Amino acid sequence: MTDTNKFDDLLTHLGTGRWNMLYFIAASFCVFMHPAQFISGVYLAPAVNHTCLPPEGNESVFISEDSCSYSVVVEGGEEVEEACTEWLFDDSFSLVCGRSYLRALYQSVYMLGTCLSYLVTGIIADRYGRKVVVVVSQVFILVLSLALCFLRTVVAILSVRFFLGMFDILIFIILCEC
């Protein structure tokens, strides 16, 4: 008898009990949620088109190509470059110019949570049981993913992304082990 036949016989013997169905649903949920969380930065933290908004009443202003500064012609015809303090753009987090690094943090914080989760996944699963950890993690992923839609500060969004990274990979590792 080949190994494949032995494994098929084992699966037939185990049947589709409650735990196997729960495991299948959790694994399926993970398969659909993991890619969504992993690539969401492309859609949720995109590059933002913006234009510098120079001070009012200043007609002798030239906006630079990067839209992060503008040049003002002062008396004597000399140009002085000044940093923009206000912009016109379609975003509420001001992720332009000096704050554009926060866009990269969106994915980096998620990956940091993923990396730290690797260190504790086995310990947590051994201590509390894989079943409990998978179910609790699924609930946290669902709640945090929904909460992410309503957060209004960059710090809160990055914090939630960190924990999503932790719980997301935790489930992935545990379900791959089972």
Short mmCIF file of C-alpha atoms in Angstrom, two decimals, residues 17 42 44-46 50 62 64 82 85 87 95 107 117 119 128 139 159 177:
data_model
loop_
_atom_site.label_atom_id
_atom_site.label_comp_id
_atom_site.label_asym_id
_atom_site.label_seq_id
_atom_site.Cartn_x
_atom_site.Cartn_y
_atom_site.Cartn_z
CA GLY A 17 -16.24 16.05 12.51
CA VAL A 42 -1.06 49.35 -2.77
CA LEU A 44 -4.75 52.01 1.10
CA ALA A 45 -1.45 53.91 1.07
CA PRO A 46 -0.99 54.99 -2.56
CA HIS A 50 -0.52 67.02 -4.62
CA PHE A 62 6.75 79.63 -8.86
CA SER A 64 8.68 73.55 -8.05
CA GLU A 82 10.56 78.20 0.66
CA THR A 85 3.15 74.58 4.48
CA TRP A 87 -1.10 71.56 -0.15
CA LEU A 95 1.16 61.88 3.40
CA GLN A 107 3.66 47.78 4.88
CA SER A 117 4.94 36.76 15.53
CA LEU A 119 9.17 34.28 17.55
CA TYR A 128 -3.09 27.57 24.85
CA VAL A 139 -11.81 36.96 15.60
CA SER A 159 -0.80 50.12 15.23
CA GLU A 177 1.62 22.88 10.92
#
